[in-house]
Coordinates of C-alpha atoms and ligand atoms in Angstrom, one line a residue:
X1 CA 123.5 -22.7 -112.0
X2 CA 126.0 -22.1 -108.9
X3 CA 125.6 -19.1 -107.9
X4 CA 128.0 -16.4 -109.2
X5 CA 129.5 -13.9 -106.6
X6 CA 130.7 -10.6 -109.0
X7 CA 132.7 -7.7 -106.9
X8 CA 132.3 -4.2 -108.4
X9 CA 135.7 -1.5 -107.2
X10 CA 136.4 1.7 -108.0
X11 CA 139.7 3.6 -108.1
X12 CA 141.0 6.5 -108.1
X13 CA 138.2 9.1 -107.7
X14 CA 134.8 8.3 -106.7
X15 CA 131.4 9.4 -108.3
X16 CA 132.6 7.2 -111.8
X17 CA 129.4 5.7 -112.0
X18 CA 129.8 1.9 -110.4
X19 CA 126.3 1.8 -109.6
X20 CA 125.5 2.3 -113.0
X21 CA 128.5 -0.1 -114.6
X22 CA 126.4 -2.8 -111.5
X23 CA 123.2 -2.2 -112.9
X24 CA 124.2 -2.1 -117.0
X25 CA 125.9 -5.9 -116.3
X26 CA 122.7 -6.8 -114.5
X27 CA 120.7 -5.3 -117.7
X28 CA 122.8 -7.7 -119.9
X29 CA 122.3 -10.6 -118.1
X30 CA 118.7 -10.0 -117.0
X31 CA 118.2 -9.4 -120.8
X32 CA 120.2 -12.9 -121.4
X33 CA 117.5 -14.8 -119.0
X34 CA 119.9 -14.9 -115.6
X35 CA 118.4 -14.2 -111.9
X36 CA 120.4 -11.5 -111.0
X37 CA 120.7 -9.1 -108.3
X38 CA 123.3 -6.1 -106.9
X39 CA 123.7 -5.2 -103.4
X40 CA 126.1 -2.4 -102.0
X41 CA 128.3 -2.2 -99.6
X42 CA 128.7 1.1 -98.1
X43 CA 132.3 1.5 -96.1
X44 CA 130.7 4.7 -93.8
X45 CA 129.4 4.4 -90.3
X46 CA 125.4 4.9 -90.0
X47 CA 123.2 2.1 -89.9
X48 CA 121.5 3.5 -93.2
X49 CA 121.9 7.1 -95.4
X50 CA 117.7 7.5 -94.0
X51 CA 119.8 10.0 -91.3
X52 CA 122.4 11.5 -93.8
X53 CA 121.8 15.0 -95.0
X54 CA 120.8 15.5 -99.4
X55 CA 123.9 17.7 -99.4
X56 CA 125.6 14.6 -98.2
X57 CA 124.3 12.4 -100.0
X58 CA 121.5 12.9 -102.9
X59 CA 118.8 11.2 -102.9
X60 CA 117.3 8.4 -99.6
X61 CA 116.2 5.8 -101.7
X62 CA 113.8 3.6 -99.9
X63 CA 113.2 -0.7 -100.5
X64 CA 109.5 -2.1 -100.3
X65 CA 110.3 -3.7 -96.7
X66 CA 111.3 -0.3 -95.8
X67 CA 114.8 0.2 -96.3
X68 CA 116.3 3.5 -96.4
X69 CA 118.6 3.3 -99.2
X70 CA 121.8 4.2 -100.9
X71 CA 120.3 5.7 -104.2
X72 CA 122.4 3.8 -106.5
X73 CA 119.8 0.3 -105.5
X74 CA 117.7 3.5 -107.4
X75 CA 119.7 2.5 -110.5
X76 CA 119.6 -0.9 -110.0
X77 CA 115.6 -1.1 -109.8
X78 CA 115.4 1.0 -112.6
X79 CA 118.0 -0.6 -114.9
X80 CA 116.0 -4.6 -114.2
X81 CA 113.6 -6.2 -112.9
X82 CA 114.8 -6.1 -109.0
X83 CA 113.0 -5.0 -106.3
X84 CA 115.6 -4.4 -103.9
X85 CA 115.1 -4.9 -100.2
X86 CA 117.4 -4.1 -96.9
X87 CA 119.5 -6.8 -97.6
X88 CA 120.4 -5.1 -101.0
X89 CA 122.4 -2.1 -99.0
X90 CA 124.6 -3.0 -96.2
X91 CA 126.9 -0.4 -94.1
X92 CA 129.5 -0.7 -91.6
X93 CA 127.2 0.4 -89.3
X94 CA 125.5 -2.7 -89.5
X95 CA 128.0 -5.1 -90.0
X96 CA 129.3 -4.1 -86.7
X97 CA 126.4 -3.6 -85.1
X98 CA 125.7 -6.8 -85.9
X99 CA 129.5 -8.3 -84.4
X100 CA 128.7 -5.9 -81.4
X101 CA 125.0 -7.8 -80.6
X102 CA 126.3 -11.4 -80.9
X103 CA 129.4 -10.4 -78.9
X104 CA 127.2 -9.2 -76.2
X105 CA 124.6 -12.3 -76.6
X106 CA 128.1 -14.5 -75.8
X107 CA 128.0 -15.7 -79.8
X108 CA 132.0 -15.4 -79.5
X109 CA 132.7 -18.0 -76.6
X110 CA 134.9 -15.6 -74.9
X111 CA 137.4 -14.7 -78.2
X112 CA 139.3 -11.3 -78.8
X113 CA 136.3 -10.0 -81.3
X114 CA 138.8 -8.3 -84.4
X115 CA 138.6 -6.3 -87.8
X116 CA 140.1 -10.4 -89.1
X117 CA 138.4 -13.2 -88.5
X118 CA 135.3 -11.4 -86.9
X119 CA 134.6 -8.1 -89.1
X120 CA 135.2 -10.0 -92.2
X121 CA 133.8 -13.1 -91.5
X122 CA 130.2 -10.8 -91.1
X123 CA 131.4 -9.3 -94.3
X124 CA 131.5 -12.3 -95.9
X125 CA 128.2 -13.2 -94.8
X126 CA 126.6 -10.6 -95.9
X127 CA 127.7 -11.2 -99.4
X128 CA 126.7 -14.4 -99.4
X129 CA 122.9 -13.8 -98.2
X130 CA 121.5 -13.1 -101.1
X131 CA 123.2 -15.8 -102.9
X132 CA 122.3 -19.0 -100.3
X133 CA 118.5 -17.9 -101.1
X134 CA 118.9 -19.9 -104.4
X135 CA 117.1 -17.2 -105.8
X136 CA 120.1 -16.2 -108.2
X137 CA 122.8 -16.2 -111.0
X138 CA 124.3 -13.8 -110.1
X139 CA 125.1 -11.4 -107.4
X140 CA 126.5 -8.5 -108.1
X141 CA 128.4 -6.5 -105.1
X142 CA 129.2 -3.1 -105.4
X143 CA 132.0 -1.9 -103.0
X144 CA 131.1 1.8 -102.1
X145 CA 134.5 4.3 -101.9
X146 CA 137.9 4.2 -103.6
X147 CA 139.9 1.1 -103.3
X148 CA 143.1 2.3 -100.4
X149 CA 140.3 4.1 -98.4
X150 CA 140.5 3.4 -94.8
X151 CA 137.1 2.6 -94.4
X152 CA 136.6 0.2 -97.7
X153 CA 139.5 -2.2 -96.3
X154 CA 137.9 -4.9 -94.4
X155 CA 135.5 -5.0 -97.2
X156 CA 138.4 -5.7 -99.7
X157 CA 139.7 -8.0 -97.2
X158 CA 136.5 -10.0 -97.3
X159 CA 136.4 -9.7 -101.1
X160 CA 140.2 -11.7 -101.6
X161 CA 139.3 -14.3 -99.0
X162 CA 135.6 -14.8 -100.3
X163 CA 137.9 -14.7 -104.3
X164 CA 139.8 -17.1 -102.7
X165 CA 137.2 -19.5 -101.6
X166 CA 135.0 -19.4 -104.1
X167 CA 137.6 -19.7 -107.0
X168 CA 135.7 -19.6 -110.9
X169 CA 132.4 -18.7 -109.3
X170 CA 134.2 -14.9 -108.1
X171 CA 135.2 -12.2 -110.3
X172 CA 135.8 -8.5 -110.1
X173 CA 135.7 -6.0 -112.2
X174 CA 137.5 -2.8 -111.3
X175 CA 136.4 0.8 -112.5
X176 CA 139.0 3.0 -112.7
X177 CA 139.8 7.5 -114.8
X178 CA 141.7 8.0 -117.6
X179 CA 142.1 11.6 -117.3
X180 CA 142.2 13.3 -120.5
X181 CA 145.6 16.2 -119.2
X182 CA 143.8 19.6 -122.0
X183 CA 147.2 20.8 -122.1
X184 CA 149.2 17.7 -122.8
X185 CA 146.4 16.8 -125.2
X186 CA 147.1 13.4 -123.9
X187 CA 144.9 10.4 -122.0
X188 CA 147.0 9.4 -118.7
X189 CA 146.9 6.0 -117.6
X190 CA 149.6 6.2 -114.7
X191 CA 146.1 6.3 -112.1
X192 CA 144.5 3.5 -113.3
X193 CA 147.8 1.4 -113.4
X194 CA 148.7 3.0 -109.5
X195 CA 144.5 1.8 -108.5
X196 CA 145.2 -1.4 -110.0
X197 CA 148.4 -1.9 -108.0
X198 CA 146.7 -1.3 -104.6
X199 CA 144.9 -3.5 -105.4
X200 CA 146.7 -6.1 -105.9
X201 CA 148.5 -5.0 -102.7
X202 CA 145.8 -6.1 -101.4
X203 CA 145.4 -9.5 -102.8
X204 CA 142.7 -9.2 -105.8
X205 CA 143.5 -9.7 -109.2
X206 CA 141.0 -7.8 -111.2
X207 CA 139.6 -9.8 -113.7
X208 CA 138.5 -6.9 -116.0
X209 CA 138.6 -3.2 -116.1
X210 CA 136.2 -0.7 -117.1
X211 CA 138.0 2.9 -117.9
X212 CA 135.6 5.7 -117.4
X213 CA 136.7 8.8 -119.8
X214 CA 135.8 11.7 -121.1
X215 CA 137.4 10.5 -124.9
X216 CA 137.7 7.2 -126.9
X217 CA 141.2 5.6 -125.5
X218 CA 142.7 4.5 -128.7
X219 CA 143.1 0.2 -128.7
X220 CA 146.7 0.5 -128.1
X221 CA 146.7 2.4 -125.2
X222 CA 144.1 -0.4 -124.1
X223 CA 146.5 -3.3 -124.4
X224 CA 149.2 -1.3 -123.1
X225 CA 146.9 -1.1 -119.4
X226 CA 146.3 -5.0 -120.2
X227 CA 150.1 -5.7 -120.0
X228 CA 150.5 -3.5 -117.1
X229 CA 148.0 -4.7 -115.0
X230 CA 147.8 -8.3 -115.6
X231 CA 143.9 -8.2 -117.6
X232 CA 143.2 -9.8 -120.6
X233 CA 143.9 -7.1 -123.5
X234 CA 140.3 -8.4 -124.5
X235 CA 138.9 -7.3 -120.8
X236 CA 139.6 -4.2 -120.7
X237 CA 136.7 -2.0 -121.5
X238 CA 136.0 2.0 -121.8
X239 CA 133.1 3.7 -120.6
X240 CA 133.2 7.2 -122.6
X241 CA 131.1 10.0 -121.5
X242 CA 127.8 9.7 -122.7
X243 CA 124.4 11.8 -123.5
X244 CA 122.3 9.3 -121.1
X245 CA 123.0 6.6 -118.5
X246 CA 120.4 4.3 -120.6
X247 CA 122.6 3.7 -123.2
X248 CA 125.2 2.9 -121.2
X249 CA 124.0 -1.4 -120.9
X250 CA 124.3 -1.4 -124.7
X251 CA 127.9 0.1 -125.3
X252 CA 129.0 -2.4 -122.5
X253 CA 127.0 -4.8 -124.6
X254 CA 129.3 -3.8 -127.3
X255 CA 131.9 -4.1 -126.1
X256 CA 131.3 -7.9 -125.1
X257 CA 131.3 -6.8 -121.2
X258 CA 128.5 -9.3 -120.6
X259 CA 129.9 -12.6 -122.8
X260 CA 133.5 -11.7 -121.1
X261 CA 131.9 -12.1 -117.4
X262 CA 130.4 -14.9 -118.6
X263 CA 133.5 -16.7 -119.9
X264 CA 135.7 -16.1 -116.6
X265 CA 132.9 -17.0 -115.0
X266 CA 132.1 -20.8 -117.2
X267 CA 129.1 -20.0 -117.9
X268 CA 128.1 -21.0 -121.3
X269 CA 127.9 -17.9 -123.9
X270 CA 124.5 -18.8 -126.0
X271 CA 122.8 -16.2 -127.9
X272 CA 122.9 -12.7 -127.6
X273 CA 120.5 -10.6 -124.3
X274 CA 116.7 -9.6 -125.7
X275 CA 117.7 -5.9 -125.1
X276 CA 114.7 -4.9 -127.8
X277 CA 112.4 -3.1 -125.7
X278 CA 115.7 -1.7 -123.7
X279 CA 116.0 -0.1 -127.0
X280 CA 113.0 0.7 -128.1
X281 CA 113.1 2.9 -125.0
X282 CA 116.5 4.7 -125.6
X283 CA 115.2 5.0 -129.5
X284 CA 112.7 7.2 -127.9
X285 CA 114.8 8.9 -125.9
X286 CA 117.0 9.8 -128.3
X287 CA 114.6 10.4 -131.1
X288 CA 112.0 12.9 -129.2
X289 CA 111.8 15.8 -131.3
X290 CA 109.5 18.3 -129.1
X291 CA 110.4 19.3 -125.9
X292 CA 108.1 19.3 -122.4
X293 CA 109.3 21.2 -119.7
X294 CA 108.5 20.8 -116.1
X295 CA 108.9 23.1 -113.5
X296 CA 110.5 21.4 -109.5
X297 CA 110.1 23.5 -106.7
X298 CA 112.4 22.1 -104.2
X299 CA 115.0 23.9 -101.6
X300 CA 117.5 21.0 -103.1
X301 CA 118.0 22.6 -106.4
X302 CA 121.5 23.2 -106.3
X303 CA 122.0 19.3 -105.7
X304 CA 122.1 17.2 -109.3
X305 CA 121.1 14.0 -107.0
X306 CA 119.2 15.3 -104.6
X307 CA 115.8 14.4 -106.3
X308 CA 117.3 11.8 -108.7
X309 CA 113.9 9.0 -109.1
X310 CA 112.3 11.9 -109.4
X311 CA 114.3 13.2 -112.6
X312 CA 114.8 9.9 -113.8
X313 CA 111.2 9.0 -113.6
X314 CA 110.1 12.2 -115.2
X315 CA 112.8 11.0 -118.3
X316 CA 111.2 8.0 -118.3
X317 CA 107.6 9.0 -118.5
X318 CA 108.9 12.4 -120.9
X319 CA 110.1 9.2 -123.8
X320 CA 107.3 7.0 -123.4
X321 CA 105.0 10.3 -124.4
X322 CA 108.2 11.2 -127.2
X323 CA 109.1 14.4 -125.8
X324 CA 112.3 15.0 -124.4
X325 CA 112.6 16.8 -120.3
X326 CA 113.3 20.3 -120.4
X327 CA 113.6 19.7 -116.2
X328 CA 113.4 23.5 -114.6
X329 CA 114.3 23.7 -111.0
X330 CA 112.9 26.3 -109.1
X331 CA 114.1 27.3 -105.7
X332 CA 111.5 27.5 -103.2
X333 CA 113.0 29.6 -100.9
X334 CA 113.4 32.5 -103.5
X335 CA 109.4 32.1 -104.9
X336 CA 107.6 35.3 -103.4
X337 CA 103.9 36.6 -104.8
X338 CA 105.8 38.7 -106.9
X339 CA 107.8 36.5 -108.7
X340 CA 105.8 33.2 -108.9
X341 CA 104.1 34.4 -111.9
X342 CA 107.3 34.8 -114.2
X343 CA 108.6 31.7 -112.8
X344 CA 106.3 29.1 -113.2
X345 CA 104.3 30.9 -116.8
X346 CA 106.5 29.0 -118.7
X347 CA 106.0 25.3 -117.2
X348 CA 103.6 23.0 -119.2
X349 CA 103.6 21.1 -115.6
X350 CA 104.9 21.6 -112.2
X351 CA 106.0 19.0 -109.3
X352 CA 106.4 20.1 -105.9
X353 CA 109.1 18.1 -104.6
X354 CA 109.1 16.3 -101.2
X355 CA 111.1 17.1 -97.9
X356 CA 111.5 18.0 -94.3
X357 CA 111.0 21.5 -92.4
X358 CA 110.2 24.8 -92.6
X359 CA 112.5 26.2 -94.6
X360 CA 111.5 27.2 -98.0
X361 CA 107.9 26.1 -97.1
X362 CA 106.0 29.1 -98.0
X363 CA 107.3 29.3 -101.6
X364 CA 105.7 26.2 -101.6
X365 CA 102.6 28.0 -100.5
X366 CA 103.0 30.7 -103.5
X367 CA 103.5 28.1 -106.1
X368 CA 100.7 26.2 -105.1
X369 CA 98.3 28.9 -104.9
X370 CA 99.6 30.2 -108.0
X371 CA 99.5 26.4 -109.9
X372 CA 95.9 26.0 -109.0
X373 CA 94.4 29.3 -109.6
X374 CA 96.0 29.1 -113.3
X375 CA 94.7 25.6 -113.6
X376 CA 98.4 24.0 -114.4
X377 CA 99.0 20.6 -114.3
X378 CA 100.2 20.2 -110.9
X379 CA 101.8 16.9 -109.3
X380 CA 102.5 17.0 -105.3
X381 CA 105.2 14.2 -103.8
X382 CA 104.6 13.5 -99.9
X383 CA 105.5 17.0 -98.4
X384 CA 104.4 18.4 -101.9
X385 CA 101.1 16.9 -101.7
X386 CA 100.5 17.8 -97.7
X387 CA 101.9 21.5 -98.7
X388 CA 98.9 20.9 -101.7
X389 CA 96.9 20.3 -98.6
X390 CA 97.4 23.5 -96.7
X391 CA 97.8 25.8 -99.3
X392 CA 93.7 24.6 -100.2
X393 CA 93.1 25.1 -96.2
X394 CA 94.4 28.7 -96.1
X395 CA 93.2 30.0 -99.0
X396 CA 89.7 28.1 -99.7
X397 CA 89.0 26.7 -96.4
X398 CA 89.7 29.4 -95.0
X399 CA 91.5 28.6 -92.5
X400 CA 94.2 31.1 -92.1
X401 CA 97.4 29.7 -90.2
X402 CA 96.7 25.9 -90.8
X403 CA 99.6 24.1 -91.2
X404 CA 101.5 20.9 -90.6
X405 CA 102.5 20.2 -86.8
X406 CA 105.7 19.4 -88.1
X407 CA 106.1 23.3 -89.5
X408 CA 104.3 24.6 -86.9
X409 CA 103.4 22.9 -82.9
X410 CA 100.6 25.3 -81.7
X411 CA 98.8 25.4 -85.5
X412 CA 95.2 26.2 -84.8
X413 CA 94.4 23.9 -87.9
X414 CA 96.7 20.3 -87.6
X415 CA 95.7 20.0 -91.6
X416 CA 98.5 17.8 -91.4
X417 CA 99.8 15.9 -88.7
X418 CA 102.1 13.5 -86.5
X419 CA 100.8 9.6 -86.9
X420 CA 99.3 8.3 -83.9
X421 CA 102.1 5.4 -84.6
X422 CA 104.6 8.2 -84.3
X423 CA 103.7 9.8 -81.0
X424 CA 105.9 7.2 -79.0
X425 CA 108.6 7.5 -81.3
X426 CA 111.8 9.3 -80.0
X427 CA 115.2 7.8 -82.6
X428 CA 115.2 9.3 -86.0
X429 CA 116.5 6.3 -87.6
X430 CA 114.6 3.5 -89.1
X431 CA 111.8 5.2 -87.5
X432 CA 109.4 7.0 -90.1
X433 CA 106.6 4.8 -92.1
X434 CA 108.6 3.2 -94.5
X435 CA 107.8 0.9 -97.4
X436 CA 104.9 0.2 -100.0
X437 CA 102.2 0.2 -98.6
X438 CA 98.1 -0.7 -100.0
X439 CA 96.4 2.1 -101.2
X440 CA 92.8 1.5 -102.8
X441 CA 91.9 4.4 -105.3
X442 CA 88.2 5.8 -105.7
X443 CA 87.0 4.1 -108.7
X444 CA 86.7 7.0 -111.4
X445 CA 89.4 9.5 -110.2
X446 CA 91.9 11.3 -112.3
X447 CA 94.2 8.5 -110.4
X448 CA 92.9 5.5 -110.8
X449 CA 92.0 6.1 -114.4
X450 CA 95.8 6.7 -114.4
X451 CA 97.1 3.5 -112.8
X452 CA 94.0 1.8 -114.7
X453 CA 93.1 -0.3 -111.2
X454 CA 91.8 0.6 -108.0
X455 CA 94.5 -0.7 -105.9
X456 CA 97.9 0.4 -105.7
X457 CA 101.2 -0.5 -103.7
X458 CA 103.7 2.2 -103.2
X459 CA 106.8 3.8 -101.2
X460 CA 106.7 5.7 -98.3
X461 CA 108.4 7.9 -95.9
X462 CA 107.2 10.7 -93.5
X463 CA 105.8 11.0 -90.3
X464 CA 103.3 13.2 -91.0
X465 CA 99.3 12.8 -92.1
X466 CA 96.5 14.6 -93.6
X467 CA 94.1 14.9 -90.6
X468 CA 91.3 13.2 -91.2
X469 CA 89.2 15.3 -88.9
X470 CA 89.2 17.9 -92.5
X471 CA 88.3 15.4 -94.6
X472 CA 84.8 16.4 -94.8
X473 CA 85.1 19.7 -95.3
X474 CA 88.2 19.6 -97.7
X475 CA 85.7 17.0 -100.1
X476 CA 82.5 19.6 -100.2
X477 CA 85.0 22.3 -101.0
X478 CA 86.3 20.3 -103.8
X479 CA 89.7 18.6 -102.4
X480 CA 88.6 14.4 -102.8
X481 CA 90.6 12.1 -100.5
X482 CA 90.9 9.8 -103.8
X483 CA 93.6 7.3 -102.2
X484 CA 93.6 5.9 -98.8
X485 CA 94.9 2.7 -97.2
X486 CA 92.5 -0.3 -96.7
X487 CA 93.9 -0.9 -93.4
X488 CA 94.5 2.6 -91.9
X489 CA 91.9 4.9 -93.9
X490 CA 95.6 6.8 -94.1
X491 CA 94.7 9.6 -96.9
X492 CA 97.2 8.8 -99.6
X493 CA 96.1 10.1 -102.3
X494 CA 94.4 13.8 -102.5
X495 CA 92.9 15.8 -106.1
X496 CA 90.9 18.4 -107.7
X497 CA 88.8 17.1 -109.8
X498 CA 87.5 20.3 -111.0
X499 CA 91.1 21.0 -112.1
X500 CA 92.8 19.5 -115.3
X501 CA 95.7 17.8 -113.4
X502 CA 96.1 18.5 -109.6
X503 CA 97.1 15.7 -107.4
X504 CA 99.3 15.3 -104.6
X505 CA 100.1 11.9 -103.0
X506 CA 101.2 10.7 -99.5
X507 CA 103.3 8.2 -100.9
X508 CA 106.8 8.5 -103.8
X509 CA 105.5 6.9 -106.9
X510 CA 109.2 7.7 -108.4
X511 CA 110.5 4.7 -106.6
X512 CA 109.0 2.6 -108.4
X513 CA 109.1 4.3 -112.0
X514 CA 111.9 2.3 -114.3
X515 CA 112.9 2.0 -117.7
X516 CA 110.6 -0.9 -119.0
X517 CA 107.7 0.0 -116.5
X518 CA 107.5 3.8 -115.9
X519 CA 104.8 4.9 -114.0
X520 CA 101.8 5.7 -114.5
X521 CA 101.0 7.8 -112.6
X522 CA 103.9 10.4 -114.1
X523 CA 103.1 8.4 -117.7
X524 CA 99.9 10.6 -116.7
X525 CA 101.0 13.5 -115.6
X526 CA 102.9 14.5 -118.6
X527 CA 100.5 13.2 -121.0
X528 CA 98.8 16.0 -119.1
X529 CA 101.7 18.9 -119.7
X530 CA 101.7 18.2 -123.1
X531 CA 98.3 19.5 -123.5
X532 CA 98.4 22.2 -121.4
X533 CA 101.6 23.1 -123.0
X534 CA 100.0 22.6 -126.5
X535 CA 97.0 24.8 -125.6
X536 CA 98.9 27.5 -124.1
X537 CA 100.9 27.4 -127.7
X538 CA 97.8 27.9 -129.3
X539 CA 95.9 30.6 -127.6
Ligands
LIG1 N1 108.1 16.1 -93.4 C1 107.2 15.6 -93.9 C2 106.5 13.9 -93.1 O1 107.5 13.7 -92.7 C3 107.1 14.4 -95.6 C4 108.0 13.6 -95.8 C5 108.5 13.5 -97.1 O2 108.5 14.3 -98.0 N2 109.0 12.6 -97.3 O3 105.5 13.1 -93.1

């Protein structure tokens, strides 16, 4: 089948969930046996979101090939079987950088380089890049931002041209918002009409409208929207707020989103998507009666997107263990020796979050000491793992002032140190140790038992590492290095085997956890938390 291109745009306001709608559609199309990929085009000028503060942009997701990416790519992977790469996330910055590089190289042969056609051509080339591999039946392109933003104009124009060139092989889904005005007790369609008009002014007629709303939109109102917006009545779909994003594919299928897309693109509609495994998961998620309480110790606790992949990996692992997840954010800056017991006593398990810099770090040490001494299931991820090592060095090995050279350049005991390959690095963007690396797990270790394998591949995003000069001292005192990179010997996992579950990973296992393939380490952590929680209750 010739590759079909689906564009997803947004109107009225941001944060409507274009990423979830794109992922849900991809999930349904995959469940019909199609090969699908999703790419996100972000209109900002940063080359990638790797240098962005979580306050600006939430979590930074990492692809297997080491691209620091928008968190929507995390949704794409969690909802499907796809593995995204750097080709799945393009920013305005990258488009301009490519064009300027070509200009310096002399590729434009003396022409004046302009937004149209040079920037738009580069956008079009990137839209088609994945499609041209022949690996996909559908390429879904999500355009970040909202229609009408100055920044997104070149993307919208490129999309208009592509729609014209591709005919029936291109389609536009426009996502808008239908607000409910409480005082008037009315849903309002005017913002949707305006935003469709704005798209039409740019020369694009949306084929399908998805209306995000808090309340059910009556059928006659949807018909009215169809009429005003030149969209067929059955192609106006509502996306009512749901208790979990994982219901969205099912709700979209109930309204035939997948069929409408296929019909409009001339793809024969046969049978139904096989959503059995997905429904099994959602059923578990919705019907879990008991709860597992997990604390997340970090410094971005007020931001719901800062630890997105960790939250989702925990939720998946809890659901597969027939538990509702009660996730409690614990602000690392507010933890002290005095209040740590009170703050953590209610937890069945605790995650020590990844991060950068000094802020909140001492609170992580306080938490870790308490968790280690009380034998609470504890999972340190990246900086969290490094903190486990530092806390152990200070309080068990007796190396006062042990630290990471990230926090204290002159520490007498640099148990965490800058990686050799990082020593000559000066640029901040895209220069960490990024992407998937193999990790060999010590046979019989807790981590190897959790995975059920001795060799895994997980994704990284860091500059500092366990300092192997100290390895023997740690191992003698009980902290074992149970995972290492087979090529370089870098320590990737530490654990305390005499504890019920005390594991730190230099890598980020949360990035690879999906609905249909939850990460084994998260599953095992939650299992252990459940056992501990039950023991606590029966005491
Ligand atoms: N700041 C640490 C490092 O660069 C940990 C990074 C992280 O947690 N992602 O090594």
